[in-house]
Coordinates of C-alpha atoms in Angstrom, one line a residue:
M1 CA 14.3 -9.9 6.6
I2 CA 17.5 -7.3 7.3
R3 CA 20.4 -4.5 7.8
K4 CA 19.7 -0.8 8.9
K5 CA 21.9 -0.2 12.0
K6 CA 21.0 3.0 14.1
I7 CA 21.9 3.3 17.8
L8 CA 19.9 6.1 19.5
A9 CA 20.9 8.1 22.4
A10 CA 19.0 10.6 24.0
L11 CA 21.3 13.5 25.2
L12 CA 19.3 16.7 25.9
S13 CA 20.0 20.4 26.8
L14 CA 17.2 23.1 27.6
C15 CA 17.3 26.6 27.5
M16 CA 14.4 29.3 28.1
T17 CA 14.3 33.0 27.0
G18 CA 11.8 35.5 28.3
A19 CA 8.2 34.1 28.3
A20 CA 8.8 31.3 25.9
F21 CA 11.0 28.2 26.2
S22 CA 13.0 26.2 23.8
L23 CA 14.1 22.5 24.0
T24 CA 17.1 21.0 21.9
G25 CA 19.0 17.9 22.2
C26 CA 21.5 15.5 20.7
G27 CA 21.1 11.6 19.7
S28 CA 18.0 10.4 17.8
E29 CA 15.5 11.3 20.1
N30 CA 14.5 14.8 21.4
T31 CA 12.4 14.8 24.6
S32 CA 12.3 16.9 27.8
V33 CA 12.1 13.7 29.9
T34 CA 14.8 12.4 32.0
N35 CA 15.2 8.6 32.5
S36 CA 13.0 7.8 29.8
S37 CA 13.3 5.2 27.0
S38 CA 11.8 4.7 23.7
S39 CA 12.7 2.9 20.4
A40 CA 12.8 3.9 17.0
T41 CA 12.6 1.4 14.3
A42 CA 13.2 1.3 10.5
D43 CA 11.9 -1.5 8.2
N44 CA 13.3 -3.8 5.7
E45 CA 16.5 -3.4 3.8
Q46 CA 18.4 -6.2 2.3
D47 CA 21.4 -8.0 4.2
D48 CA 24.4 -9.8 2.2
S49 CA 22.7 -13.0 2.0
G50 CA 19.8 -11.8 0.5
E51 CA 17.0 -12.0 3.3
E52 CA 14.6 -9.3 3.5
T53 CA 15.1 -7.4 6.8
E54 CA 13.5 -5.0 9.1
A55 CA 16.1 -3.0 10.5
L56 CA 17.3 -2.3 13.9
S57 CA 15.7 -0.5 16.7
E58 CA 17.6 0.2 20.1
E59 CA 16.6 2.0 23.2
P60 CA 18.4 5.2 23.8
E61 CA 20.4 5.5 26.9
E62 CA 19.1 7.5 29.8
N63 CA 20.2 11.0 30.2
D64 CA 20.3 12.8 33.8
N65 CA 21.8 15.9 32.3
I66 CA 18.8 18.2 31.9
E67 CA 18.0 21.4 33.5
E68 CA 15.2 21.0 35.6
T69 CA 14.5 24.7 36.7
T70 CA 15.0 28.1 35.0
K71 CA 14.0 31.6 35.3
T72 CA 10.8 33.0 33.3
N73 CA 10.2 36.8 33.9
G74 CA 12.2 36.6 36.9
Q75 CA 10.1 33.8 38.5
K76 CA 11.1 30.2 39.0
A77 CA 9.8 27.9 36.4
D78 CA 8.1 24.5 37.5
G79 CA 9.9 21.8 35.3
K80 CA 6.8 19.6 35.5
K81 CA 4.3 21.7 33.5
I82 CA 4.7 20.8 30.0
A83 CA 6.6 17.5 28.6
F84 CA 7.5 17.5 24.8
S85 CA 9.1 14.6 22.9
L86 CA 10.1 14.1 19.3
K87 CA 11.5 10.7 18.3
N88 CA 12.8 9.2 15.1
G89 CA 10.2 6.5 14.2
N90 CA 10.2 4.0 11.4
S91 CA 12.1 4.6 8.1
W92 CA 12.5 2.9 4.9
P93 CA 14.2 3.4 1.6
E94 CA 12.0 4.6 -1.5
G95 CA 14.0 5.2 -4.7
N96 CA 17.2 7.2 -3.9
T97 CA 15.7 8.5 -1.0
T98 CA 14.9 7.5 2.8
I99 CA 11.4 8.1 4.3
Y100 CA 12.0 9.4 7.8
Q101 CA 9.0 9.2 10.2
L102 CA 9.1 11.7 13.2
D103 CA 6.6 11.1 16.1
G104 CA 5.8 13.9 18.4
T105 CA 4.1 14.4 22.0
V106 CA 3.3 17.4 23.8
T107 CA 1.6 16.9 27.3
N108 CA 0.0 19.7 29.5
N109 CA 0.3 19.3 33.1
Q110 CA -0.4 23.0 34.1
S111 CA -3.9 24.6 34.8
D112 CA -3.6 26.8 31.5
I113 CA -4.4 25.7 27.8
I114 CA -1.5 25.6 25.5
S115 CA -2.5 27.1 22.5
D116 CA 0.7 28.4 20.7
W117 CA 3.5 25.9 20.1
E118 CA 6.1 25.5 17.4
V119 CA 8.7 22.8 16.6
T120 CA 11.6 23.8 14.3
L121 CA 14.0 21.3 12.6
P122 CA 16.9 21.8 10.4
V123 CA 16.8 19.7 7.1
S124 CA 18.3 19.6 3.9
K125 CA 16.7 22.0 0.8
D126 CA 15.5 18.6 -1.2
I127 CA 13.2 17.1 1.1
E128 CA 9.6 16.1 0.2
I129 CA 6.7 15.7 2.7
K130 CA 5.0 12.4 2.2
N131 CA 2.6 12.4 4.8
S132 CA 1.5 14.2 8.0
W133 CA -1.0 14.4 10.9
G134 CA -1.9 16.5 13.9
L135 CA 0.1 19.5 12.3
T136 CA 0.5 22.2 9.7
Y137 CA 4.0 22.7 8.2
D138 CA 6.1 25.0 6.5
I139 CA 9.5 25.0 4.8
D140 CA 11.6 28.0 5.1
G141 CA 15.0 27.2 3.3
T142 CA 16.7 24.4 5.5
T143 CA 14.1 24.8 8.3
L144 CA 11.1 22.8 8.6
I145 CA 8.4 24.5 11.0
I146 CA 5.8 22.4 12.5
K147 CA 2.7 24.0 14.1
P148 CA -0.7 22.6 15.4
D149 CA -3.5 22.0 13.2
N150 CA -7.1 22.5 14.1
N151 CA -7.4 19.4 16.4
T152 CA -3.9 20.1 18.2
G153 CA -3.8 23.7 18.6
N154 CA -5.5 23.7 22.1
I155 CA -4.0 21.3 24.7
Q156 CA -6.2 21.2 27.7
P157 CA -5.0 21.1 31.2
N158 CA -3.8 17.5 32.0
G159 CA -4.2 16.6 28.3
S160 CA -1.8 15.6 25.6
I161 CA -1.7 15.6 21.7
N162 CA 0.3 13.7 19.3
F163 CA 1.5 14.6 15.8
G164 CA 3.8 12.9 13.1
I165 CA 5.2 13.5 9.8
Q166 CA 7.0 11.3 7.1
I167 CA 9.7 13.0 5.3
A168 CA 11.6 11.9 2.1
S169 CA 15.2 12.8 2.2
Q170 CA 18.6 12.0 0.8
E171 CA 20.4 13.1 4.0
E172 CA 19.5 11.6 7.6
I173 CA 16.8 13.5 9.6
N174 CA 17.4 13.6 13.1
A175 CA 14.7 14.4 15.7
S176 CA 17.2 15.5 18.4
E177 CA 18.1 18.6 16.2
A178 CA 14.4 19.8 16.8
V179 CA 13.8 22.8 18.6
F180 CA 10.2 23.3 20.8
T181 CA 9.1 26.6 21.8
A182 CA 5.6 27.4 23.6
E183 CA 4.4 30.7 25.2
N184 CA 4.1 30.9 29.0
T185 CA 4.9 27.4 29.7
S186 CA 7.9 25.3 31.3
V187 CA 9.2 21.7 31.1
S188 CA 8.1 18.6 32.7
N189 CA 10.5 16.0 33.6
D190 CA 7.7 13.3 34.3
S191 CA 8.9 10.5 32.1
E192 CA 5.4 8.8 31.8
N193 CA 4.1 11.9 30.0
S194 CA 6.5 11.2 27.0
N195 CA 4.9 7.7 26.5
N196 CA 1.6 8.9 25.2
N197 CA -0.1 7.9 28.6
N198 CA -0.4 4.5 27.4
N199 CA 1.2 2.8 30.2
N200 CA -0.9 4.7 32.7
N201 CA -3.6 1.8 32.8
N202 CA -1.7 -1.5 32.7
S203 CA -4.4 -3.6 33.9
N204 CA -3.8 -7.0 32.0
N205 CA -7.0 -7.6 30.1
S206 CA -7.0 -11.1 28.5
N207 CA -10.7 -10.5 27.0
S208 CA -9.9 -10.7 23.4
G209 CA -12.2 -7.6 22.2
G210 CA -15.0 -8.2 24.3
S211 CA -17.9 -5.9 25.2
D212 CA -15.8 -3.6 27.9
I213 CA -13.3 -2.7 25.0
K214 CA -13.7 0.8 23.4
S215 CA -15.3 0.8 20.0
S216 CA -15.0 3.0 17.0
P217 CA -17.1 3.7 14.1
N218 CA -15.2 1.4 12.0
A219 CA -15.3 -1.4 14.7
R220 CA -17.4 -4.5 14.1
E221 CA -19.3 -6.1 16.9
V222 CA -17.3 -8.8 18.5
P223 CA -18.7 -12.2 19.3
E224 CA -17.7 -14.3 21.9
P225 CA -14.7 -16.6 21.5
S226 CA -15.3 -20.2 20.0
T227 CA -13.8 -23.5 20.1
D228 CA -15.2 -25.3 17.1
D229 CA -12.7 -23.9 14.4
W230 CA -9.8 -25.8 15.4
L231 CA -7.8 -27.5 12.3
S232 CA -5.7 -30.7 12.0
V233 CA -3.6 -32.7 9.4
E234 CA -4.4 -35.6 7.4
K235 CA -1.5 -36.5 5.3
N236 CA -0.5 -33.5 3.2
K237 CA -4.0 -31.7 3.8
I238 CA -5.3 -29.5 6.5
V239 CA -8.8 -30.2 7.5
D240 CA -11.6 -28.7 10.0
S241 CA -13.1 -30.5 12.8
E242 CA -15.5 -32.5 10.2
G243 CA -12.7 -33.6 8.2
N244 CA -13.3 -31.1 5.4
E245 CA -10.2 -29.9 3.8
V246 CA -9.5 -26.2 4.1
W247 CA -7.1 -23.8 2.4
L248 CA -5.4 -21.1 4.3
T249 CA -4.6 -18.1 2.3
G250 CA -3.4 -15.2 4.5
C251 CA -0.8 -12.2 4.7
N252 CA 1.6 -11.0 7.0
W253 CA 1.6 -7.6 8.8
F254 CA 4.6 -7.0 11.0
G255 CA 5.1 -4.6 13.8
Y256 CA 4.8 -6.4 17.1
N257 CA 8.3 -7.7 16.6
T258 CA 10.0 -4.2 15.6
G259 CA 9.5 -2.1 18.8
T260 CA 6.2 -0.6 17.6
N261 CA 4.5 -3.1 19.9
I262 CA 1.6 -2.8 17.4
F263 CA 1.1 -3.3 13.7
D264 CA 3.3 -0.9 11.7
G265 CA 1.4 1.7 9.8
L266 CA -0.9 2.8 12.4
W267 CA 1.1 6.0 12.6
N268 CA -1.2 7.0 9.7
A269 CA -4.1 4.2 9.1
D270 CA -7.0 3.2 11.3
L271 CA -6.7 -0.2 12.9
N272 CA -10.1 -1.3 12.2
T273 CA -10.2 0.2 8.8
S274 CA -7.4 -2.0 8.0
I275 CA -8.5 -5.3 9.6
N276 CA -11.7 -4.9 7.8
A277 CA -10.0 -4.4 4.4
I278 CA -8.0 -7.5 4.7
A279 CA -11.0 -9.4 5.4
D280 CA -12.9 -7.8 2.7
H281 CA -9.9 -8.4 0.3
G282 CA -10.4 -12.3 1.1
F283 CA -7.3 -13.1 3.4
N284 CA -8.7 -15.5 5.7
L285 CA -5.4 -15.6 7.9
I286 CA -3.1 -13.0 9.3
R287 CA 0.5 -14.1 10.2
I288 CA 1.7 -11.8 13.0
P289 CA 5.3 -11.8 13.6
I290 CA 6.1 -11.0 17.3
S291 CA 9.1 -11.0 19.6
T292 CA 9.6 -13.4 22.3
E293 CA 10.8 -10.5 24.6
L294 CA 7.4 -8.7 24.2
V295 CA 5.4 -11.9 25.0
N296 CA 7.7 -12.6 28.1
Q297 CA 7.1 -9.0 28.9
W298 CA 3.3 -9.2 28.8
E299 CA 3.4 -12.4 30.9
D300 CA 5.5 -10.6 33.5
G301 CA 2.9 -7.7 33.8
E302 CA 4.9 -5.2 31.9
Y303 CA 3.3 -3.4 28.8
P304 CA 5.8 -1.6 26.5
E305 CA 4.3 1.4 24.9
A306 CA 2.2 1.0 21.5
N307 CA 3.0 3.4 19.2
F308 CA 0.3 4.7 17.0
N309 CA -1.6 7.7 15.6
Q310 CA -3.6 8.6 18.8
A311 CA -5.9 10.9 16.7
T312 CA -6.8 8.4 14.0
N313 CA -7.0 5.5 16.7
S314 CA -8.5 7.6 19.5
Y315 CA -10.5 4.5 20.8
L316 CA -7.2 2.7 21.6
V317 CA -6.0 5.4 23.9
G318 CA -5.8 4.2 27.6
M319 CA -5.3 0.9 26.5
N320 CA -1.8 -0.9 27.2
S321 CA -0.2 -2.6 24.5
L322 CA -1.5 -6.3 25.5
E323 CA -5.2 -4.9 25.6
I324 CA -4.7 -3.3 22.3
F325 CA -3.4 -6.9 21.2
N326 CA -6.5 -8.5 22.5
Y327 CA -8.5 -5.7 20.9
V328 CA -7.0 -7.0 17.5
I329 CA -7.8 -10.5 18.1
G330 CA -11.4 -9.6 18.7
Q331 CA -11.7 -7.5 15.6
C332 CA -10.1 -10.3 13.5
R333 CA -12.7 -12.8 14.9
A334 CA -15.4 -10.4 14.2
N335 CA -14.3 -10.3 10.6
G336 CA -13.9 -13.9 10.2
I337 CA -10.2 -13.7 10.0
K338 CA -7.8 -16.4 11.8
I339 CA -4.6 -15.6 13.3
M340 CA -1.1 -17.4 13.1
I341 CA 1.4 -16.2 16.0
D342 CA 4.8 -16.1 14.4
F343 CA 7.8 -15.8 16.7
H344 CA 9.9 -13.7 14.7
C345 CA 12.7 -12.8 16.7
A346 CA 14.1 -13.1 20.3
T347 CA 14.7 -9.7 21.3
T348 CA 12.3 -7.0 20.2
N349 CA 14.2 -5.4 17.4
A350 CA 13.3 -4.5 13.7
S351 CA 16.2 -6.6 12.6
G352 CA 16.2 -8.9 15.3
H353 CA 15.6 -11.9 13.1
N354 CA 19.1 -11.4 11.7
Y355 CA 20.1 -13.5 14.6
P356 CA 20.3 -17.2 13.6
M357 CA 18.8 -18.6 16.6
W358 CA 15.4 -18.7 18.8
Y359 CA 17.5 -17.4 21.6
D360 CA 20.1 -14.7 22.0
E361 CA 22.3 -12.9 24.7
K362 CA 19.1 -11.4 26.2
I363 CA 16.6 -14.3 25.8
S364 CA 17.2 -17.8 26.6
E365 CA 15.9 -21.0 25.6
K366 CA 13.8 -21.2 28.7
D367 CA 12.4 -17.8 27.9
Y368 CA 11.7 -18.9 24.3
I369 CA 9.6 -22.0 25.8
R370 CA 7.7 -20.1 28.2
A371 CA 6.7 -17.3 26.0
L372 CA 5.2 -20.1 23.6
E373 CA 3.4 -21.9 26.6
W374 CA 2.2 -18.5 27.7
V375 CA 0.5 -17.8 24.1
A376 CA -0.9 -21.4 24.0
S377 CA -2.4 -21.4 27.5
T378 CA -3.7 -17.5 27.4
Y379 CA -5.7 -18.2 24.1
K380 CA -6.5 -21.9 24.7
N381 CA -10.2 -21.2 24.7
D382 CA -10.3 -18.9 21.6
D383 CA -9.9 -20.2 18.2
T384 CA -9.1 -17.1 16.5
I385 CA -5.6 -18.0 17.0
I386 CA -5.3 -21.3 15.2
A387 CA -1.5 -21.8 14.6
I388 CA 2.0 -20.8 16.2
D389 CA 4.9 -20.7 13.8
L390 CA 7.5 -21.9 16.4
E391 CA 10.5 -19.5 14.9
N392 CA 11.0 -17.4 11.8
E393 CA 14.1 -18.4 9.8
P394 CA 16.4 -20.4 11.9
H395 CA 19.8 -20.1 9.9
G396 CA 23.3 -19.9 9.9
K397 CA 26.1 -20.7 7.4
P398 CA 28.7 -23.7 8.3
N399 CA 31.5 -21.5 9.4
E400 CA 29.3 -19.1 11.3
S401 CA 28.6 -19.3 15.1
P402 CA 25.8 -20.0 16.3
R403 CA 24.2 -21.5 13.5
A404 CA 21.1 -23.8 13.3
K405 CA 21.6 -27.4 12.1
W406 CA 19.0 -30.1 11.5
D407 CA 20.1 -33.8 12.8
D408 CA 19.1 -36.4 15.3
S409 CA 21.0 -35.1 18.3
K410 CA 19.7 -33.1 21.3
D411 CA 22.2 -30.2 20.9
E412 CA 21.3 -26.9 21.8
D413 CA 21.6 -25.6 18.2
N414 CA 19.8 -28.4 16.6
W415 CA 16.6 -27.0 15.4
K416 CA 14.9 -30.2 14.6
Y417 CA 15.2 -31.1 18.2
I418 CA 14.3 -27.7 19.6
A419 CA 11.2 -27.6 17.4
E420 CA 10.0 -30.8 18.9
K421 CA 10.6 -29.6 22.3
A422 CA 8.8 -26.3 21.6
G423 CA 5.9 -28.1 19.8
L424 CA 5.3 -30.4 22.4
A425 CA 5.3 -27.6 25.1
V426 CA 2.6 -25.7 23.1
L427 CA 0.5 -28.9 22.4
E428 CA 0.7 -29.6 26.0
K429 CA -1.0 -26.2 26.8
N430 CA -3.5 -26.3 23.8
P431 CA -3.5 -29.5 21.9
N432 CA -5.7 -27.9 19.2
L433 CA -3.2 -25.5 17.8
L434 CA -1.6 -26.1 14.6
V435 CA 2.5 -25.9 15.0
M436 CA 4.3 -24.6 12.2
V437 CA 8.2 -25.8 11.7
E438 CA 10.4 -23.9 9.4
G439 CA 13.6 -25.0 7.9
I440 CA 17.1 -24.0 8.2
E441 CA 19.7 -22.4 5.8
C442 CA 22.2 -25.1 5.0
Y443 CA 22.2 -29.1 4.9
P444 CA 25.0 -31.5 4.6
I445 CA 25.2 -33.1 1.1
D446 CA 26.7 -36.2 2.6
T447 CA 24.9 -37.0 5.8
K448 CA 27.2 -40.2 6.1
K449 CA 30.2 -38.1 6.3
N450 CA 29.0 -35.0 7.6
G451 CA 25.6 -35.6 9.4
D452 CA 26.9 -33.7 12.4
F453 CA 27.5 -30.5 10.6
K454 CA 31.0 -30.5 11.7
S455 CA 32.4 -29.4 8.2
Q456 CA 32.9 -25.7 7.8
D457 CA 33.5 -26.0 4.0
K458 CA 30.6 -24.4 2.1
A459 CA 31.2 -27.0 -0.7
D460 CA 29.9 -29.6 1.5
Y461 CA 26.3 -28.2 2.0
Y462 CA 23.3 -27.4 0.1
F463 CA 22.0 -23.9 0.7
N464 CA 18.6 -22.4 0.4
W465 CA 16.7 -19.2 1.8
W466 CA 16.6 -18.8 5.5
G467 CA 13.9 -20.9 6.9
G468 CA 13.6 -22.6 3.4
N469 CA 15.9 -25.7 3.8
L470 CA 13.8 -28.5 4.9
R471 CA 15.8 -31.4 3.3
G472 CA 16.4 -32.9 6.8
V473 CA 12.9 -33.9 7.3
A474 CA 13.6 -36.5 4.8
D475 CA 16.4 -38.1 7.1
N476 CA 15.0 -37.0 10.7
P477 CA 11.4 -35.5 10.6
V478 CA 9.9 -33.6 13.4
D479 CA 8.3 -36.2 15.8
L480 CA 5.5 -34.6 18.0
G481 CA 4.2 -38.2 19.1
K482 CA 0.5 -38.2 19.6
Y483 CA 0.2 -34.7 18.2
N484 CA 1.8 -35.1 14.8
N485 CA -1.7 -34.6 13.3
K486 CA -0.7 -30.8 14.2
L487 CA 2.4 -30.4 12.5
V488 CA 2.9 -28.5 9.1
Y489 CA 6.2 -27.4 7.6
S490 CA 6.6 -24.0 6.7
P491 CA 9.1 -23.0 4.0
H492 CA 10.0 -19.4 2.8
D493 CA 10.8 -18.6 -0.8
Y494 CA 11.6 -15.3 -2.5
G495 CA 12.7 -14.0 -6.1
P496 CA 15.9 -12.4 -7.4
T497 CA 15.1 -8.9 -6.3
V498 CA 15.5 -10.0 -2.8
Y499 CA 18.6 -12.1 -3.7
E500 CA 20.2 -13.6 -6.7
Q501 CA 20.2 -17.1 -5.8
P502 CA 22.1 -19.7 -8.0
W503 CA 18.8 -21.0 -9.6
F504 CA 18.0 -18.0 -11.0
E505 CA 21.2 -17.2 -12.9
G506 CA 21.2 -17.7 -16.7
G507 CA 17.3 -17.5 -16.6
Y508 CA 15.0 -20.1 -15.3
T509 CA 11.6 -21.8 -15.7
F510 CA 8.9 -23.3 -13.5
D511 CA 10.4 -26.7 -14.3
S512 CA 14.0 -25.7 -13.4
L513 CA 12.7 -24.0 -10.1
M514 CA 11.1 -27.2 -9.1
E515 CA 14.3 -29.2 -10.2
D516 CA 17.1 -26.8 -8.8
C517 CA 15.1 -25.6 -5.3
W518 CA 11.6 -26.3 -4.8
Y519 CA 11.2 -29.9 -4.9
D520 CA 14.2 -31.4 -2.9
N521 CA 14.3 -28.3 -0.3
W522 CA 10.6 -28.8 0.6
F523 CA 8.1 -29.8 -2.1
Y524 CA 8.7 -33.6 -1.8
I525 CA 7.3 -33.3 1.8
Y526 CA 3.8 -32.5 0.1
D527 CA 4.3 -34.6 -3.1
Q528 CA 5.1 -37.8 -0.8
K529 CA 2.2 -36.9 1.4
K530 CA 4.4 -36.7 4.6
A531 CA 2.7 -33.4 5.8
P532 CA 1.2 -30.2 4.7
L533 CA 3.1 -27.1 3.4
L534 CA 2.3 -23.6 4.2
I535 CA 4.6 -21.1 2.5
G536 CA 5.0 -18.6 5.2
E537 CA 6.6 -15.8 3.2
W538 CA 6.5 -15.3 -0.4
G539 CA 6.0 -12.0 -2.4
G540 CA 7.8 -8.9 -4.1
F541 CA 7.7 -6.0 -6.4
M542 CA 5.5 -6.5 -9.4
K543 CA 8.3 -5.8 -11.9
E544 CA 11.1 -7.8 -13.5
P545 CA 13.3 -9.4 -12.6
N546 CA 11.1 -10.7 -9.7
L547 CA 7.7 -10.8 -11.7
T548 CA 8.4 -14.0 -13.3
W549 CA 9.3 -15.8 -10.2
M550 CA 6.2 -14.5 -8.7
T551 CA 4.1 -15.9 -11.6
Y552 CA 5.8 -19.4 -11.1
C553 CA 5.4 -19.3 -7.4
R554 CA 1.6 -18.6 -7.6
Q555 CA 1.4 -21.3 -10.1
L556 CA 2.9 -23.8 -7.7
I557 CA 0.5 -22.6 -5.0
K558 CA -2.6 -22.8 -7.1
E559 CA -2.0 -26.2 -9.0
N560 CA -1.3 -27.8 -5.6
K561 CA -3.6 -25.7 -3.2
L562 CA -0.4 -25.0 -0.9
H563 CA -1.4 -23.0 2.1
H564 CA 0.4 -19.6 2.2
T565 CA 0.6 -16.3 4.0
F566 CA 1.9 -13.4 1.5
W567 CA 4.8 -11.1 2.4
C568 CA 3.3 -8.7 3.2
F569 CA 0.7 -6.0 4.3
N570 CA 3.1 -3.5 5.2
A571 CA 4.2 -1.0 2.6
N572 CA 7.4 -0.3 4.6
S573 CA 8.9 -3.7 3.4
G574 CA 12.1 -2.6 1.5
D575 CA 12.9 -5.3 -0.8
T576 CA 9.3 -6.4 -1.6
G577 CA 6.7 -3.6 -1.0
G578 CA 3.4 -4.2 0.3
L579 CA -0.3 -5.0 -0.6
V580 CA -0.8 -1.2 0.5
L581 CA 0.9 1.9 -0.7
D582 CA 2.8 4.5 1.6
D583 CA -0.4 5.8 3.3
F584 CA -1.1 2.0 4.7
T585 CA -4.8 2.8 3.3
T586 CA -4.4 2.6 -0.3
W587 CA -4.1 -0.7 -1.9
D588 CA -1.9 -1.7 -4.6
T589 CA -4.3 -2.8 -7.1
D590 CA -2.1 -4.6 -9.4
K591 CA -0.4 -6.8 -6.8
Y592 CA -3.8 -7.6 -5.0
E593 CA -5.3 -8.8 -8.2
F594 CA -2.2 -10.8 -8.7
V595 CA -2.4 -12.4 -5.3
K596 CA -6.3 -12.5 -5.7
E597 CA -5.7 -15.8 -7.8
V598 CA -4.5 -17.7 -4.8
L599 CA -7.1 -16.6 -2.3
W600 CA -9.5 -19.3 -1.3
Q601 CA -12.9 -18.6 -3.2
D602 CA -16.2 -20.5 -4.2
S603 CA -17.3 -20.9 -7.9
D604 CA -19.2 -17.5 -7.4
G605 CA -16.0 -15.9 -6.4
K606 CA -17.1 -15.5 -2.6
F607 CA -13.9 -15.5 -0.3
I608 CA -14.2 -18.6 2.1
G609 CA -13.1 -17.9 5.6
L610 CA -12.0 -20.5 8.2
D611 CA -14.7 -19.8 10.9
H612 CA -17.6 -21.9 10.5
Q613 CA -20.0 -19.3 11.8
I614 CA -18.6 -15.9 10.8
P615 CA -18.3 -14.8 7.1
L616 CA -14.9 -13.5 6.0
G617 CA -15.7 -9.7 5.6
E618 CA -18.2 -8.2 3.6
N619 CA -17.4 -10.1 0.5
G620 CA -16.9 -13.6 1.8
I621 CA -18.8 -16.5 3.4
S622 CA -18.3 -18.9 6.5
L623 CA -17.0 -22.4 6.3
S624 CA -20.3 -23.6 6.9
D625 CA -21.8 -21.9 3.9
Y626 CA -19.3 -23.3 1.7
T627 CA -20.7 -25.9 -0.6
D628 CA -18.6 -26.3 -3.6

């Protein structure tokens, strides 16, 4: 999903006057720190091929041209006493405006309390403040004035505070234009202090939310990991360890792929409240998009900063990003939710899945395989993670290079061959996991003449959504050998608001969608009992021209009990919207009631989880309690 391109640079200048100092800069980040790097993300616009996208995030360049000392009242100021950082965070379109999020940090390394600080930022006259935390604000013409609230007004020695604001504007909001002032303080050049202190305790804790993990008022008690909930395949069904059919009905929640290094939305929402709500609303599976690069970093002992509202999620402060990920696993387990890890892109980047392959210039095929192996091995004794989606939306058109193909070769661009290699690598580490294999974008019409994909003429191919073309399974099915009972095919499907595909032109019906798209691209796999299907992404806005397609897709899922993970929980999905509104807390009632019809429920309306012992949230039951 796809397109906004921003390249960030951190170029800063610093000036002080009298007993106060001010900090300004240029680029997309404003920080008093030298040699620091951070990322900004902007999610989900639409590219020219109609795929939903989470837009680009880049690291700013390092900058050494910062004045580290200056004069204050005739005395030499110590440049290490205070650190200030303001960053452009996520942004997303809303109507004819864009929502810009700014994330700020002030760290106090001096012996005195900081109690009087202010940030000013030039803005256009027509802005609207959508949300804020850790601050108060005023607008004076074209100047936004940010001051502390009751919780951030007194920064203790060796302490730090965080604040954030979301601004709707037709013109770009640039954090680098901010000016920070504080009385009787000076500037720190300690780069760690600009990173919310999240990387100061980087022990690798593989405990998935055990008793030594901090809790919060909304946290649920985490039971020990179990190994009795693994699933497997029987023809076109997914069954539990006792051979009983189950139904995976979940949702997506992105962020671990974008550079946020945690779920998006936690700049406002509480993590535990959100996980609880997903369970209470009846979703028994969360598909978590993640980048190969982030997994490689975790394996290598590197823990990129997790960006979240530290006031709202104070119990996460002090954990590194891997420890927070393990905390997430524990809270999902406590709620009876299972997890599917989706390898969404090679490099951490909100538009990283634009790149058509499982590798790129930074991440090799070897890096990709070792990341899969690390996840499979690390969590092999915890059935909270029950599945791995090997790669999100391999794609590419015939005349593009590189592009993913599907044939019987051992070429490095043959997704069918790589899926076998990757799937076997996963299952050798943990033979209990389900392995999801998505499709590609195009497939030859005549495989006898063009089975090697050599033609660059689009007229020689069938096309479908990225990841949605599984026609190749008919000619060359994925072969996992003794592990074929772990194989699930996972297409993606969207409506006309994402892209006006040919099968939508001139009106369409359920039957025409089946004939023109669904059956030959992937539904035949289920109908002919070759393997189960899990629709990894479907969803959109609850209005035409999308609602008719949504209704037909729901009908297909319901009539055939197809497994699915709805796209998505996030409010900041530009061309689909989310299950929650902009505050990431208030649920979109109409959309939820629509999706609720295809969540697994018993005859009494109780939601059915995939854990044999732990019920699914407050409104569900465990798998052992299901008797229908």
